[in-house]
XYZ file of C-alpha atoms in Angstrom:
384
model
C 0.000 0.000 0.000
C 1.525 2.998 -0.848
C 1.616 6.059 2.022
C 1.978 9.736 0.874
C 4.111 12.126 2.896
C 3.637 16.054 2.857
C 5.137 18.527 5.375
C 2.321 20.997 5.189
C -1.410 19.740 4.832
C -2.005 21.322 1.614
C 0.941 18.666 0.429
C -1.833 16.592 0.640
C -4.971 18.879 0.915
C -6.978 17.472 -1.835
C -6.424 13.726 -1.716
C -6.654 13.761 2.406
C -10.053 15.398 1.529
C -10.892 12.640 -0.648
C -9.460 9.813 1.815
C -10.609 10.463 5.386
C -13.875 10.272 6.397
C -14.322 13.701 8.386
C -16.833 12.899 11.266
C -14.895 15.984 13.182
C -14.168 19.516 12.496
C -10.528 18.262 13.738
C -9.737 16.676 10.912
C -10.860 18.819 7.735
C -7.799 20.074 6.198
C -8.484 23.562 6.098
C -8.505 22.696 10.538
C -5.159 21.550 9.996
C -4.243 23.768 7.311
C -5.239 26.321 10.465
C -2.655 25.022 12.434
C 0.004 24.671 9.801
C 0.306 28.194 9.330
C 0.419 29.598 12.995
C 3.350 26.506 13.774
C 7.245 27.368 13.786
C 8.011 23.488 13.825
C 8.002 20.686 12.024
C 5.194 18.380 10.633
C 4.889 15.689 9.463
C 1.184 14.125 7.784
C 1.100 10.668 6.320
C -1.824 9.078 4.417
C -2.558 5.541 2.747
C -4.920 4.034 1.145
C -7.693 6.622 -0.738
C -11.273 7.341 -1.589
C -12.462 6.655 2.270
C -10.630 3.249 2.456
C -7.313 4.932 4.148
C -6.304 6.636 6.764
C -3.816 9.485 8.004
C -1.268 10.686 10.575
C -0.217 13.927 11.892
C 2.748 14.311 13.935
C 5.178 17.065 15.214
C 8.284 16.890 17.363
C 7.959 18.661 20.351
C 9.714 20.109 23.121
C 9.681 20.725 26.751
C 7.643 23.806 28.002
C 4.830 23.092 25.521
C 0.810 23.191 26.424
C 1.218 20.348 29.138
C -2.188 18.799 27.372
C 0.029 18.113 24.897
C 2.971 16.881 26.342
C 3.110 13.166 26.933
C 6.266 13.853 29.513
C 4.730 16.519 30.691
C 1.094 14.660 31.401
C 3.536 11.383 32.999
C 5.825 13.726 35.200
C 3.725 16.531 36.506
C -0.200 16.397 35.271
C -2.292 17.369 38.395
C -4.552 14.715 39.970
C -7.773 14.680 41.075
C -8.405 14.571 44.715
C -9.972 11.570 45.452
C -9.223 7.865 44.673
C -7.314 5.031 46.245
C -5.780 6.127 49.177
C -2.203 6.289 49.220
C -1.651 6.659 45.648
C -1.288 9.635 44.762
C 1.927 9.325 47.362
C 2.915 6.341 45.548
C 2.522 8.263 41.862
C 4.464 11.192 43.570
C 7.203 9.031 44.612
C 7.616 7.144 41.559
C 7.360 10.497 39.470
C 10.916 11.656 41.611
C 12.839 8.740 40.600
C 11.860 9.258 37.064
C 12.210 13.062 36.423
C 15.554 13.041 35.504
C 15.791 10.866 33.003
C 12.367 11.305 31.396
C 13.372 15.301 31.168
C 16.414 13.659 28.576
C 13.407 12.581 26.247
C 12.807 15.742 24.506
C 11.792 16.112 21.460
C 9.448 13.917 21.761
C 7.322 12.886 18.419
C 3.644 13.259 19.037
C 0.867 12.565 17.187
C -2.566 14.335 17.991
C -4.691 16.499 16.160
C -4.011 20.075 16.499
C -6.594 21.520 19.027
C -8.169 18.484 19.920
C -8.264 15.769 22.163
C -7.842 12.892 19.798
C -4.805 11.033 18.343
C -3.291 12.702 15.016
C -3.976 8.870 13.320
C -7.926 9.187 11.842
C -9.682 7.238 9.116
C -10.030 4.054 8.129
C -7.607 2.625 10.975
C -7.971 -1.125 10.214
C -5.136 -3.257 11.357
C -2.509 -2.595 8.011
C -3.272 0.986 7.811
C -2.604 1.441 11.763
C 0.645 -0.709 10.835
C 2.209 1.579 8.180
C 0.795 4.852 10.275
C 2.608 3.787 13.539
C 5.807 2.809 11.596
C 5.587 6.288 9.564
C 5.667 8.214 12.692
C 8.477 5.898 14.469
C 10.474 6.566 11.153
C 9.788 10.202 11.956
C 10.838 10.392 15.374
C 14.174 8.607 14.275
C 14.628 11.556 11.610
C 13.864 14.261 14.004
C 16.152 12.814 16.318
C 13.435 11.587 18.733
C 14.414 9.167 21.719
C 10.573 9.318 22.449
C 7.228 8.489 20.458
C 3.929 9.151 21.417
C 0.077 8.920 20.444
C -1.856 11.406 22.720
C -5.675 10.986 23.691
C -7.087 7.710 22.934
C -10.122 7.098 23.540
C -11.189 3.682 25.065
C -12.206 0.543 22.577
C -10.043 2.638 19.658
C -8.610 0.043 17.318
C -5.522 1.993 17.815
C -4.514 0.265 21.527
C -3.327 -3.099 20.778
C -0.472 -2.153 17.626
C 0.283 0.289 20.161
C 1.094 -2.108 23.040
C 2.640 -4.669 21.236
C 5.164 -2.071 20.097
C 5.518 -1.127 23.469
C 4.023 1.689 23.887
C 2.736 2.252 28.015
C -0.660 4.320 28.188
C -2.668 5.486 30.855
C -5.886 7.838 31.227
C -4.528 11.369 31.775
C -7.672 13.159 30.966
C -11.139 12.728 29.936
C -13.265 14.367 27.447
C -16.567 15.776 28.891
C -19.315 16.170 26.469
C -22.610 17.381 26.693
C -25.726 15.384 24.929
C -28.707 17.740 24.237
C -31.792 15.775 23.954
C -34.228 18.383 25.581
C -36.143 20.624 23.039
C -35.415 23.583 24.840
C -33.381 25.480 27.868
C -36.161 24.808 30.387
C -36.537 20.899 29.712
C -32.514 20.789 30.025
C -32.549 22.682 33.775
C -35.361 19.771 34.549
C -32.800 17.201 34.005
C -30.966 18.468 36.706
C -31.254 18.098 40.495
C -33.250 20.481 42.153
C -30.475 22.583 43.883
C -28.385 22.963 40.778
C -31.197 24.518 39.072
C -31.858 26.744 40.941
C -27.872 27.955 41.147
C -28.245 28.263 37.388
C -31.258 30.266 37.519
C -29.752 32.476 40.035
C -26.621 32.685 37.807
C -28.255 33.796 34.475
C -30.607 36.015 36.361
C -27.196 37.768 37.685
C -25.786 37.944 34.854
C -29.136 39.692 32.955
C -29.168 41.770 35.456
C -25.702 43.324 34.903
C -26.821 44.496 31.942
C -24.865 41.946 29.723
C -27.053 40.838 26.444
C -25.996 37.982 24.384
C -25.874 37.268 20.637
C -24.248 35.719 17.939
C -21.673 37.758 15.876
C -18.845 36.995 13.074
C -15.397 36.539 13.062
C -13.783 39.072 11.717
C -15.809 41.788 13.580
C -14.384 41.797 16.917
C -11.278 39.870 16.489
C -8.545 42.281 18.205
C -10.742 42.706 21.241
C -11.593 38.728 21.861
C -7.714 37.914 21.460
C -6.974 40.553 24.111
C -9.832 39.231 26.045
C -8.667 35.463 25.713
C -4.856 37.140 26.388
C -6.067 37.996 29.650
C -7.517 34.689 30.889
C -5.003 32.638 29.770
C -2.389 34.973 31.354
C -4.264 34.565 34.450
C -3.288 30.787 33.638
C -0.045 31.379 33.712
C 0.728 31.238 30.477
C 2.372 34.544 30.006
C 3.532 33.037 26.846
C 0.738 33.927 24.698
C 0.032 37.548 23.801
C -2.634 39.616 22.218
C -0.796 39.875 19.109
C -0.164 35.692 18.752
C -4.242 35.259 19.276
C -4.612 38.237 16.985
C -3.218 35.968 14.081
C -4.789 32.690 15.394
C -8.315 34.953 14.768
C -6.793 35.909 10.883
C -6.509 32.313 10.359
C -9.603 31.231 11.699
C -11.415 33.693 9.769
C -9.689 32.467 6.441
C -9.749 28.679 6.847
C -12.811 28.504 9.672
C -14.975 31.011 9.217
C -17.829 28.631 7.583
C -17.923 26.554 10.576
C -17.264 29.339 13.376
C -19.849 30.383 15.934
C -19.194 33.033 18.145
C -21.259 34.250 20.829
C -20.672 37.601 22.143
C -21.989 39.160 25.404
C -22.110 43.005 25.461
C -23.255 45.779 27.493
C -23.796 49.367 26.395
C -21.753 48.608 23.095
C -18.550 47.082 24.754
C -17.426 43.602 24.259
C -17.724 41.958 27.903
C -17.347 38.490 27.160
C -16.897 35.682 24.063
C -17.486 32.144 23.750
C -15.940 30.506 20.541
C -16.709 27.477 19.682
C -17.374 25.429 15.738
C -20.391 23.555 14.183
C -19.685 20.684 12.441
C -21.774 16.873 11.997
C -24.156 17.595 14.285
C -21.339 18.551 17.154
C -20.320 22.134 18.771
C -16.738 22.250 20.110
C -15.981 25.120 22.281
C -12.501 26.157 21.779
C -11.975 29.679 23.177
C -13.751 32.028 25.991
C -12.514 35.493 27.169
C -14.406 37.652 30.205
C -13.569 41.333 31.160
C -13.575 41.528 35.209
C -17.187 42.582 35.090
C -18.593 39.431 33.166
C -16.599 37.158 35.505
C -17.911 39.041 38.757
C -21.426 37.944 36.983
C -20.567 34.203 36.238
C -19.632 35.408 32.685
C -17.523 31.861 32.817
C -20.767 29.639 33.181
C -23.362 32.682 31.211
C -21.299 31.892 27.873
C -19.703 28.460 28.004
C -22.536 26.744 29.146
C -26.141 28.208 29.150
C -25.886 30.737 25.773
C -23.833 27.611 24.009
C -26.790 25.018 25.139
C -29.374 27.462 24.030
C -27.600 28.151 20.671
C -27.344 24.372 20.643
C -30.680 23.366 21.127
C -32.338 26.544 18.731
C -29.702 25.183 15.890
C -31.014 21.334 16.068
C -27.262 20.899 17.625
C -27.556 17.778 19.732
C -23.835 16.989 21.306
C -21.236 19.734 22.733
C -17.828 18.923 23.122
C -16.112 20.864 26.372
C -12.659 19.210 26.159
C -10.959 17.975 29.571
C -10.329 19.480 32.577
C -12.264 21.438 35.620
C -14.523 18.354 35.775
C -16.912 19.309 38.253
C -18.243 22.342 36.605
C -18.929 20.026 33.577
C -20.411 17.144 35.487
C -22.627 19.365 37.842
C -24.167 20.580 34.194
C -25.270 17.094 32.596
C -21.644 16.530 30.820
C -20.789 12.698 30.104
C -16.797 12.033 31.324
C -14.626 9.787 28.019
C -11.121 8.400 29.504
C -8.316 9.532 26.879
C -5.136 7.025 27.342
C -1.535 8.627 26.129
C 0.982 6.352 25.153
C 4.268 6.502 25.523
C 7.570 4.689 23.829
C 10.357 5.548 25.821
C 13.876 3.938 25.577
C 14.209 0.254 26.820
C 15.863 0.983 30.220
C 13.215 3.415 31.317
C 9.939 1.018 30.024
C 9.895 -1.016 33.260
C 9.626 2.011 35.627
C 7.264 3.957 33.169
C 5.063 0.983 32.902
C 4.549 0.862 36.791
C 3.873 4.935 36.741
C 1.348 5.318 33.956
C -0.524 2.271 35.322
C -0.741 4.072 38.861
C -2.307 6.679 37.094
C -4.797 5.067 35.325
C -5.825 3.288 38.061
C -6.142 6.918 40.282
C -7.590 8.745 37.476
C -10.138 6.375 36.184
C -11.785 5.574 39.865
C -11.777 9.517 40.078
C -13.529 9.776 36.892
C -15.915 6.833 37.617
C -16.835 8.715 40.877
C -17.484 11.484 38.980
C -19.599 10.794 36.393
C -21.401 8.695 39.277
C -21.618 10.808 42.451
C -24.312 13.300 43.759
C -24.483 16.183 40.931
């Protein structure tokens, strides 16, 4: 079978358009073509097969100090855990994490596959047995160009076909994070709260009264429009992060992109009051999903529970008026998402590390799992 190699997406633009069957926004090349053009690095995409019977791969060699959601080292070594669990493990995983610091740290680069933006592996389509084969040795023959002691496949969800070539090659995984996602199937805002325990609607109805009576009104608006002042807006809050990193100007030219590649997919809801941009949720339409992808709040909206007015109850009610049945929130700060009728998905990273490390990596990333899925169990079980 032959596999096609291109360093930019629009190597490969119009046959990976052919090839891959794109049931996500996160894998339409003009997504990745998105990417392509805000990234300093490397990349590498690889696709067999054709005409929906193949599959592709995205990959990049990174190194340390990048988004830690994205840093398979970074997720082992230092991702934070949820309280809860088996007690005494998180000690254990602590301990274990010490003795491995060190030499993990001599990994970088590491070659990653993922898709840009997303919590899913970079390695989409048709992923039957042969094309995960020549996929998984494409990116191993990448790492060994870029010089990469370290492979990895971020985010897998459970039951992908991916898992087993992945083991038998070595590869050690465990459940870092989960993917919340909301499932709609109320036929309006007022059915949705009545899915909910009794005392968390009424927090909700406090919350958007609040908010309304601020003065903040919501609608939807376009790209282009208001671009500078959501960038500095999303500056801010991920500032407040700490990542100090990314500037006003950077997000400025992640907006000019979006509005070139994205804009047919984009929906932006804006929350103003007497003219002024307050607050922004960002998020795209695409088969029948809404992934939110970027939020910004001046002080005033976040004294109001701007945070919960726009990523939650404007995005279900845009949802639910646009016949949009499933919202995709991403990972992290689980309990807001739970408490709010959001389903928990474990996504497993693997890791190939050097031989004399596997043993002691093995033993951490199953400690992990084991923490992070009870956590997530209790979660997705407990009292919302």
């Amino acid at each position: 079978m032959t596999v096609r190699t291109g360093r930019r997406i629009a190597d490969l633009a119009d046959d990976w358009a052919r090839t891959i069957t794109h049931d996500s926004v996160l894998t339409l090349p003009e997504w990745l073509a998105t990417d392509d053009e805000g990234r300093d690095g490397e990349t590498r995409y690889l696709l067999s097969g054709e005409n929906g019977q193949g599959a592709g791969l995205v990959a990049n060699p990174i190194a340390a100090g990048t988004f830690p959601t994205n840093d398979p080292v970074a997720l082992l070594l230092s991702s934070e855990l949820e309280p809860g669990g088996e007690a005494g493990l998180v000690a254990r995983i602590g301990d274990l994490r010490a003795t491995l610091a060190d030499d993990l740290a001599s990994c970088y680069p590491v070659a990653v596959s993922t898709l840009p933006g997303g919590y899913l592996p970079g390695l989409v389509g048709d992923l039957r047995p042969e094309n995960v084969r020549l996929l998984l040795d494409g990116l191993q023959k990448a790492a060994s160009d870029w010089g990469c002691e370290a492979v990895s496949v971020l985010h897998v969800p459970d039951g992908s076909p991916l898992t087993g070539e992945l083991r038998r090659r070595g590869f050690v995984g465990a459940a870092f994070l989960a993917q919340a996602q909301l499932d709609l199937t109320a036929k309006d805002f007022d059915e949705y709260l009545a899915g909910l325990p009794k005392r968390r609607r009424n927090k909700i109805r406090r919350e958007r009264r609040e908010f309304a009576e601020a003065g903040f009104t919501v609608r939807l608006d376009d790209i282009g429009r208001r671009s500078r002042e959501m960038a500095e807006l999303h500056a801010a809050q991920l500032q407040s992060y700490g990542y100090h990193q990314v500037t006003a100007e950077r997000l400025q030219g992640l907006m000019d992109r979006i509005e070139r590649h994205l804009a047919p997919w984009c929906r932006i809801l804006v929350a103003e009051r007497d003219g002024e941009l307050e607050a922004f949720a960002l998020a795209y339409e695409y088969a029948g999903e809404l992934h939110l992808k970027m939020t910004g709040f001046s002080a005033s909206a976040q004294e109001h529970f701007g945070y919960f007015a726009m990523s939650y109850y404007a995005l279900i009610e845009y949802a639910l008026q646009a016949g949009v049945h499933t919202i995709v929130y991403g990972p992290l700060t689980y309990h807001a998402k739970v408490v709010r009728g959001c389903a928990l998905s474990p996504r497993s990273s693997y890791l190939l590390v050097p031989e004399p490390l596997r043993e002691r990596v093995a033993q951490l990333a199953e400690l992990i799992d084991r923490h992070n899925r009870a956590v997530f169990t209790a979660m997705g079980t407990g009292d919302r």
